[in-house]
Amino acid sequence: MLHCTLLAALEACKSMKQALQVHAQIILNGIQHHTFPISRLISFFALSAENGLSHSRILFSQIDCPNVFIWNTIIRGYSRINSSQEALAFYMSMLATGTEPPNNFTFPFVLNACARLTSLEPGFQIHCHVIKFGFEMDLFVKNALIHFYSVFGHLDNARYIFEASLVKDVVSYNTMLNGYAHQVKQPHAALLLFRDMQDFGIQPDEFTFVALLSTCSVMNDPNIGKQIHALTYKKLGAVELNVLLTSAILDMYTKCGLMNIAACVFSTMRSAGTAAWSSMVSGYAQCGDTKMARCLFDRMDERDIVSWTAMISGYSQAGQCNEALELFVQMERLGIKPDEVTLVSVLSACAGLGALDYGKRLHHQYVKDDLFAQNIILTTAIIEMYAKCGCMETALDTFRGTEVSSRTNILFNSMISCLAQHGLGRTAVNVFGEMEIAGLKPDRVTFVAVLCACSHSGLVEEGKDLFRSMLNTYRIKPQMEHFGCLVDLLGRDGRLNEAYDLIQSMPFEANSVIWRGLLGACRLHGNAEMGDVAGQYLLELEPEHGARFVLLSDMLANTNQWEEAGRVRKMMQDKGIQKPPGWSYIELNGSLHRFLASDKSHPQAKEIELTLKGITMQLKFAGHVPDTAPVVFDIR
């Protein structure tokens, strides 16, 4: 009777304080060594009470022979708060004692803990234990295994377990659908699996539609997304009160760029949380409407790291790098720590502005303390920041500092591309060789980068060999950009006829980039006849682009064809076409200064002009004579 009373009191507990009072009554009544009431108390502390796991652990240590329920409760408690290592440690202790073998409830808890680790190995071992203890056919265990392999992207293993299961429930399908939804390469597989689910008569629930909507977001297919949205209403009825579903619907429309529909969905949400607001901010920012995104951001009552990152990333992607850095400073002042996604966006902004000191500070403060040191995407952003700020040696050192086994195509592609931009073609080709030695297969992006490197460094034969290896060794069909790199490579070396023949042999019509490359080469080598041909193609493809007119006019002027150059300039004037002025940023003492061509609005313009005049005078005294041969009419 006493047990029942105390258990009823424990069931009614709403706080840690009430549970401790029940615990005190258990001790006063001398039943603290009775397994059943203590197991229930451990369960409350581990799963219900905030910060109650430490108390559960104390109670656990006082039990001589914990039963499987108590072991499972402790493992589940640590898995629930993402303390995966602690959960695994208790599991291993359970095996070591040998008194209570794991059951079909143990393995789902342990596998969920493994799914939150960075390594697959512990999960592989647990899978072996599942087979050893004979639970490989248990539905709950199978669903946990599918989830584990899906999280790590091993969808072949997940699908094998799924197909081998004689009994499948809605959780089995949802777990598999969720795995496909987060894989960019296989989103259509989720839709096919959903069709199978319907054929077998498994009724979808809200989690099914959340996974399908996420799939549409990955596919960036609003048409299928609209169909899934309609099907959600058909199967589940009105969903306005379901925060999970409405958030998924909203997220799908924002990621597909349908902000008008997203705004309608957002307006119908009864209680739009931070996630919904963040989706709207991110959606407007991705569409380039940073003004509307900032308006919503400023209206948010609560902002988390996702909303801050959405706004910072939006500024960075829109080229508003100064605004991105200013907002990041505000975030830091509020004591909000950035995650790796935030840092990638801020580093991109630093690269766009050439803000080297700021980028260095981020690198040393957030990455070199090993907080994100193993994150390859972040490492790539650091390399690109240093490269775009002109510190190629530091960029290369950062690349060399990564573990060879952790290097990916993305990292190699970035490094090769950075080297190409700085004219370090030979080093880029060597890094390409390292990529092959590491056993990674170069992709289309790799070949664009390494061919560009060869072009910028005049490595003609190496470039031609790489182009052939792309075709013959790696069976990659050359795209427009690959031909463009090769045309540029040949053109820079003066092989204009060979470059023109290559353009004519392409399996598709050349775009403006390729003709512009040939025109630039004709200007460089003074071939006005071929340059005129390239220029005519270019003007047909981009009749309103001012830079193309300027390039053609300059080439004609360089070859003393003043009448033709005048005709091009008049064509520009008649069409009202202007080439936008160039601008640049410079960082000085932590401040960024922006300069436009021929602009004198800078607050220190007079001092800068005097300094430039002084430098010009020093050059004259040193005997420098400027080369005026390439100077043409100032039509910019």
PDB file of C-alpha atoms in Angstrom, residues 37 110 143 244 269 394 474 594:
ATOM      1  CA  PRO A  37      10.379   2.530  -6.476  1.00  0.00           C
ATOM      2  CA  VAL A 110      22.465   3.245 -27.841  1.00  0.00           C
ATOM      3  CA  ASN A 143      14.254   1.423 -37.290  1.00  0.00           C
ATOM      4  CA  LEU A 244       5.815  21.237 -37.068  1.00  0.00           C
ATOM      5  CA  MET A 269       0.466  30.645 -38.366  1.00  0.00           C
ATOM      6  CA  THR A 394      49.157  31.277 -45.311  1.00  0.00           C
ATOM      7  CA  TYR A 474      38.088  10.225 -65.962  1.00  0.00           C
ATOM      8  CA  ARG A 594      35.719  52.149 -50.442  1.00  0.00           C
TER       9      ARG A 594
END
